[in-house]
């Protein structure tokens, strides 16, 4: 297969118009001028890419699959070829789904943290009595070893006192998070800390975790915090798509995520219950529990400061959608809102695309994907127009290949309609 005459966003920069050839699931050649003008031997099948842009398959760096294959199918239908799941169980189900996702051409591939580390009685274990917890630093190494034995690809740590949900719950303390981060580092696993507010972001940074996910809504991160995050080479996954719909409407009238339901390029490929969830579903902060200072623009300002300071920012949505749980942040579709929100925060469209392709691949050690280059997986998304000029062009999907296998997107649309 060769896609010819196409603009190529290789994960960092725009090349071409040129040509990309792949065979047996792997990219074999990348030419920076059209193949017709070169001395290439005639390939079996040629797609005319004139006016189109080829992107690496998109990577959502914060999702919750919740054991539902349908979520991985929904993700792939919107060009998300890899999801990084940030909490799922039980471990046997996580392993089975990771194995299925590695093989099947109709699902996004996935990696998972498996079960999260949290305090006894804390978020989210207060509602899940079977979830193993970490009572103190002495239990950290055994916790990490157990997750590693279950096949966890990284370690997720919850630093949250429940205040965003109107509760007052015990949270992991600094000594315990430090011990978890150290145990994971010794065992060769990355750590990702869920931070709920300014205090928990500071605790995570002080404790040496590799990545922070979510951002405070009550205030933007200050310059001292941001420069420390840069100096200590941490990575941030803001989850703007989730924060936007979580913030009280009164303080943050931003509607990027909600407006996906009005965009036929998205809505036409959504099951009806997902379209309804995007338009009307609820997430995160209960409006009546949020205080007036909770404002989505604080998160946008934090992303702008982090990005200016050189902190890698990864695109992640925190989608935790299930048909019977009307979370407005839907698998696959919501990554296109996240890209637009990263641009609102001040990234260029090309930088936002990097945040959803080569950057998560590099920071999560996915060396086989995220970049259009010879030897990488043929995870590819072909879109109409130039998304480095207009980020919403990622929604104008012409074709999707996962591991070199083209998704029959119209058949998917037929099944969901
Ligand atoms: Zn999450």
XYZ file of C-alpha atoms and ligand atoms in Angstrom:
418
model
C 0.000 0.000 0.000
C 1.248 3.471 -0.862
C -0.406 6.792 -0.072
C 0.894 9.232 -2.645
C 0.948 13.005 -3.008
C 0.011 13.411 0.641
C 1.112 15.922 3.269
C 2.820 13.946 6.056
C 2.746 15.047 9.696
C 5.421 12.682 10.996
C 4.739 13.230 14.711
C 6.748 16.460 14.949
C 6.689 18.364 11.663
C 4.949 18.539 8.318
C 6.770 16.905 5.373
C 6.019 16.666 1.673
C 3.687 16.407 -0.121
C 5.268 12.996 -0.424
C 4.451 9.320 -0.149
C 4.204 6.723 2.606
C 4.437 3.024 1.864
C 3.616 0.207 4.262
C 3.465 -3.573 4.145
C 2.729 -6.296 6.711
C 1.666 -3.699 9.265
C 4.900 -1.716 9.172
C 5.862 1.529 7.432
C 8.503 0.669 4.844
C 9.233 3.983 3.085
C 8.619 7.680 3.636
C 9.336 9.890 0.620
C 9.300 13.666 0.872
C 8.231 14.022 -2.734
C 5.451 12.185 -4.580
C 6.359 8.602 -5.484
C 5.220 9.120 -9.088
C 8.170 11.484 -9.485
C 10.645 8.956 -8.091
C 11.864 5.667 -9.525
C 9.775 3.559 -7.142
C 8.698 0.177 -8.410
C 4.931 -0.002 -8.957
C 3.204 -0.824 -5.641
C 0.194 -3.101 -5.426
C -2.258 -0.425 -4.364
C -2.030 3.376 -4.477
C -4.245 5.903 -2.708
C -4.183 9.435 -4.095
C -3.505 11.632 -1.068
C -3.765 14.955 -2.865
C -5.244 17.554 -0.506
C -5.065 15.149 2.428
C -2.770 14.865 5.456
C -1.442 11.613 6.907
C -0.987 11.528 10.692
C 0.383 8.874 13.029
C -2.458 7.025 14.775
C -3.600 9.138 17.724
C -2.716 8.151 21.300
C -5.023 9.076 24.195
C -2.751 9.226 27.253
C -5.515 9.067 29.897
C -8.549 6.826 29.494
C -10.680 4.366 31.430
C -11.722 1.383 29.346
C -13.622 -0.272 32.242
C -13.357 -3.691 30.646
C -15.586 -2.741 27.704
C -14.333 -3.742 24.261
C -16.884 -1.337 22.769
C -14.885 1.595 24.171
C -11.809 0.469 22.221
C -13.938 0.101 19.080
C -15.320 3.611 19.560
C -11.779 4.957 20.066
C -10.499 3.396 16.845
C -13.459 4.773 14.850
C -12.110 8.260 15.631
C -8.469 7.541 14.779
C -7.283 6.732 18.322
C -5.143 3.660 17.697
C -3.712 3.410 21.244
C -5.284 4.146 24.640
C -3.350 4.409 27.894
C -5.805 3.161 30.519
C -5.336 4.733 33.942
C -7.347 2.372 36.177
C -9.088 -0.827 35.463
C -9.775 -4.145 37.144
C -9.985 -6.923 38.031
C -6.458 -7.818 36.825
C -7.568 -10.920 34.878
C -9.992 -8.791 32.850
C -7.347 -6.103 32.247
C -4.893 -8.723 30.982
C -7.525 -10.361 28.755
C -8.542 -7.034 27.237
C -4.916 -5.958 26.676
C -4.305 -9.285 24.874
C -7.419 -8.877 22.703
C -6.518 -5.250 21.925
C -3.020 -6.299 20.848
C -4.419 -8.693 18.238
C -7.695 -7.325 16.934
C -7.786 -4.891 14.036
C -11.210 -3.514 15.060
C -10.058 -2.210 18.471
C -7.606 0.437 19.634
C -4.525 -1.094 21.232
C -4.166 -0.409 24.968
C -1.775 -0.266 27.893
C -3.003 -0.113 31.479
C -1.930 0.765 34.995
C -4.324 -1.870 36.308
C -5.370 -1.141 39.882
C -4.501 2.287 41.324
C -2.639 3.057 44.549
C -4.808 4.924 47.045
C -5.265 5.398 50.779
C -7.461 3.056 52.850
C -10.949 4.579 52.840
C -9.865 7.172 50.273
C -10.835 7.977 46.695
C -11.745 5.736 44.849
C -11.514 2.768 47.247
C -14.169 4.122 49.650
C -16.660 2.977 47.016
C -14.709 -0.181 46.052
C -14.018 -2.278 49.159
C -12.044 -4.935 47.247
C -9.494 -2.442 45.878
C -6.070 -3.006 47.507
C -4.832 0.141 49.246
C -1.522 1.451 50.614
C -1.599 2.253 54.353
C 1.932 3.679 54.549
C 5.446 3.697 53.064
C 6.124 0.148 54.330
C 3.445 -1.220 52.001
C 4.638 0.589 48.888
C 7.052 -1.963 47.472
C 4.649 -4.902 47.898
C 1.892 -2.887 46.215
C 4.083 -2.060 43.201
C 5.379 -5.657 43.003
C 1.807 -6.995 42.957
C 0.781 -4.641 40.129
C 3.900 -5.558 38.166
C 3.092 -9.260 38.604
C -0.409 -8.532 37.253
C 1.099 -7.015 34.106
C 0.642 -3.301 34.847
C 2.445 -1.144 32.274
C 2.853 1.785 34.697
C 1.772 2.708 38.228
C -1.113 5.118 38.841
C -1.188 6.892 42.203
C -4.255 8.765 43.504
C -3.582 11.949 45.519
C -7.100 13.188 46.240
C -9.041 14.006 49.419
C -12.461 13.828 47.754
C -13.103 17.566 48.135
C -13.988 17.934 44.435
C -16.849 15.521 45.078
C -17.963 17.257 48.270
C -16.331 14.684 50.575
C -13.510 14.687 53.097
C -11.549 11.447 52.658
C -8.118 10.213 53.740
C -5.431 10.668 51.046
C -1.960 9.192 50.523
C 0.674 11.272 52.326
C 3.990 12.459 50.928
C 6.055 9.683 52.539
C 3.844 7.003 51.006
C 3.794 8.568 47.529
C 7.584 8.973 47.709
C 7.927 5.280 48.617
C 5.593 4.248 45.760
C 7.536 6.369 43.245
C 10.834 4.917 44.472
C 9.591 1.320 44.361
C 8.281 1.812 40.829
C 11.549 3.410 39.665
C 13.579 0.483 41.052
C 11.270 -1.898 39.200
C 11.478 0.035 35.940
C 7.896 1.347 35.958
C 6.738 4.912 35.329
C 4.482 6.617 37.871
C 1.470 8.788 37.045
C -0.164 10.762 39.860
C -3.825 11.787 39.752
C -3.827 15.255 41.330
C -7.090 16.883 42.359
C -5.974 20.350 43.478
C -2.936 22.557 44.064
C -1.932 20.808 47.311
C -1.953 17.378 45.685
C 0.016 18.571 42.639
C 2.717 19.910 45.008
C 2.704 16.664 46.994
C 3.128 14.642 43.781
C 5.962 16.857 42.564
C 7.711 16.711 45.970
C 7.351 12.908 45.982
C 9.175 12.348 42.700
C 6.434 10.884 40.494
C 7.206 10.981 36.764
C 3.921 12.395 35.481
C 1.049 14.454 36.846
C -2.455 14.107 35.464
C -5.369 16.584 35.783
C -4.798 20.199 36.839
C -6.191 22.311 39.681
C -9.351 24.254 38.850
C -9.242 26.516 41.922
C -6.159 28.429 40.700
C -3.580 28.269 37.911
C -0.192 26.712 38.721
C 2.222 29.464 39.748
C 5.556 30.225 38.084
C 7.640 28.589 40.829
C 5.713 25.317 40.498
C 5.931 25.430 36.713
C 9.681 26.053 36.597
C 10.283 23.229 39.092
C 8.171 20.906 36.931
C 10.348 21.828 33.955
C 13.663 21.611 35.838
C 12.791 18.181 37.231
C 11.756 16.963 33.764
C 8.244 15.953 34.709
C 5.446 15.365 32.213
C 1.843 16.598 32.516
C -1.369 15.060 31.121
C -3.886 17.882 31.752
C -7.161 16.107 30.685
C -8.705 19.403 29.564
C -11.650 17.562 27.949
C -12.702 16.231 31.352
C -11.910 19.424 33.274
C -13.947 21.520 30.834
C -17.147 19.569 31.486
C -16.364 19.278 35.219
C -16.094 22.980 35.966
C -19.203 24.919 36.978
C -20.899 26.303 33.879
C -21.261 29.724 35.454
C -17.526 30.322 35.787
C -16.435 28.487 32.610
C -18.802 28.716 29.653
C -16.342 26.865 27.341
C -18.256 24.344 25.207
C -15.627 22.644 23.056
C -16.454 19.136 24.265
C -20.229 19.599 24.280
C -20.134 20.992 20.738
C -18.826 17.641 19.410
C -22.464 16.504 19.422
C -23.260 19.290 16.891
C -20.379 18.422 14.530
C -21.576 15.896 11.924
C -17.973 14.714 11.400
C -18.149 13.399 14.997
C -21.856 12.904 15.697
C -22.528 10.775 12.600
C -20.187 8.065 13.923
C -21.472 8.038 17.513
C -23.992 5.614 18.960
C -27.117 7.509 20.032
C -26.383 7.063 23.764
C -22.900 8.565 23.284
C -24.310 11.564 21.416
C -26.785 12.144 24.245
C -24.037 11.751 26.859
C -21.858 14.380 25.142
C -24.733 16.846 25.010
C -26.262 16.218 28.441
C -24.081 13.946 30.611
C -22.430 15.003 33.876
C -18.872 14.598 35.103
C -16.624 15.472 37.989
C -17.393 18.399 40.256
C -20.981 18.590 41.326
C -22.000 22.106 40.396
C -23.495 22.734 43.821
C -20.306 21.497 45.554
C -17.866 23.526 43.480
C -16.720 26.814 44.910
C -16.781 30.019 42.869
C -13.022 29.879 42.276
C -13.291 26.577 40.382
C -12.752 27.833 36.842
C -11.720 25.986 33.698
C -9.692 28.991 32.519
C -7.261 28.252 35.381
C -6.459 24.898 33.758
C -5.947 26.550 30.361
C -3.591 29.084 31.970
C -1.627 26.275 33.653
C -1.206 24.447 30.340
C 0.027 27.660 28.705
C 2.629 28.181 31.452
C 3.768 24.554 31.471
C 4.117 24.525 27.686
C 6.040 27.833 27.598
C 8.401 26.472 30.265
C 9.135 23.394 28.134
C 7.205 20.826 30.171
C 5.976 18.022 27.867
C 2.169 18.170 27.766
C 0.399 14.998 26.580
C -3.108 14.771 25.152
C -5.327 12.705 27.422
C -9.066 12.955 27.885
C -9.932 10.948 31.053
C -12.793 9.383 29.098
C -14.636 6.990 31.368
C -17.658 6.418 29.215
C -19.974 3.431 29.434
C -23.425 3.209 27.842
C -25.055 3.110 31.292
C -22.831 5.877 32.681
C -23.439 9.029 30.683
C -19.989 10.580 30.954
C -19.844 13.350 28.334
C -16.174 12.547 27.638
C -16.528 9.752 25.068
C -13.745 7.447 23.838
C -12.101 8.564 20.614
C -14.379 11.517 19.890
C -13.221 13.454 22.947
C -9.566 13.358 21.860
C -10.568 15.748 19.071
C -11.912 18.122 21.746
C -8.687 17.711 23.743
C -6.646 18.720 20.667
C -8.775 21.848 20.165
C -8.503 22.716 23.879
C -4.702 22.362 23.795
C -4.711 24.868 20.920
C -6.992 27.177 22.959
C -4.409 26.940 25.746
C -1.679 28.192 23.404
C -0.077 25.181 21.705
C 0.190 25.465 17.933
C -1.915 22.881 16.087
C 1.303 21.002 15.203
C 2.344 20.995 18.882
C -1.091 19.676 19.856
C -0.707 16.871 17.285
C 2.715 16.045 18.732
C 1.043 15.833 22.172
C -1.243 13.106 20.775
C 1.350 11.164 18.749
C 5.135 11.206 19.133
C 5.221 12.741 22.634
C 3.110 10.095 24.436
C 4.936 7.382 22.472
C 8.296 8.755 23.634
C 7.347 9.360 27.261
C 5.553 6.023 27.727
C 8.250 4.017 25.950
C 6.077 3.006 22.969
C 9.018 2.909 20.575
C 7.103 1.161 17.772
C 4.478 3.881 17.141
C 3.526 7.572 17.309
C 5.811 8.542 14.399
C 5.597 8.122 10.625
C 9.006 6.639 9.819
C 10.301 3.396 8.320
C 10.072 0.532 10.830
C 7.194 1.989 12.844
C 3.754 0.377 13.034
C 1.401 1.413 10.260
C -1.014 3.090 12.698
C -2.182 5.906 10.425
C -4.990 8.432 10.105
C -5.701 10.153 6.786
C -7.629 13.438 7.097
C -8.956 16.034 4.654
C -7.179 19.394 4.693
C -4.299 20.499 6.887
C -4.750 20.049 10.662
C -1.554 22.037 11.321
C -3.538 25.065 10.039
C -6.947 24.120 11.485
C -6.858 21.570 14.304
C -10.519 20.618 13.783
C -9.427 19.000 10.493
C -8.482 15.913 12.545
C -12.251 15.258 12.588
C -12.435 15.077 8.763
C -11.242 11.471 8.679
C -10.836 9.840 5.259
C -9.237 6.559 6.401
C -7.788 4.817 9.471
C -5.273 1.966 9.513
C -4.375 0.050 12.650
C -1.257 -2.057 12.255
C -1.668 -1.692 8.481
C -5.279 -2.973 8.473
C -7.802 -0.442 7.224
C -10.842 0.098 9.438
C -14.162 -0.171 7.616
C -15.453 3.054 9.127
C -18.695 3.098 7.167
C -19.528 -0.390 8.417
C -18.876 0.905 11.952
C -21.225 3.805 11.274
C -23.848 1.373 9.977
C -23.645 -0.723 13.144
C -23.940 2.280 15.464
C -26.775 4.029 13.578
Zn -8.862 9.163 35.151
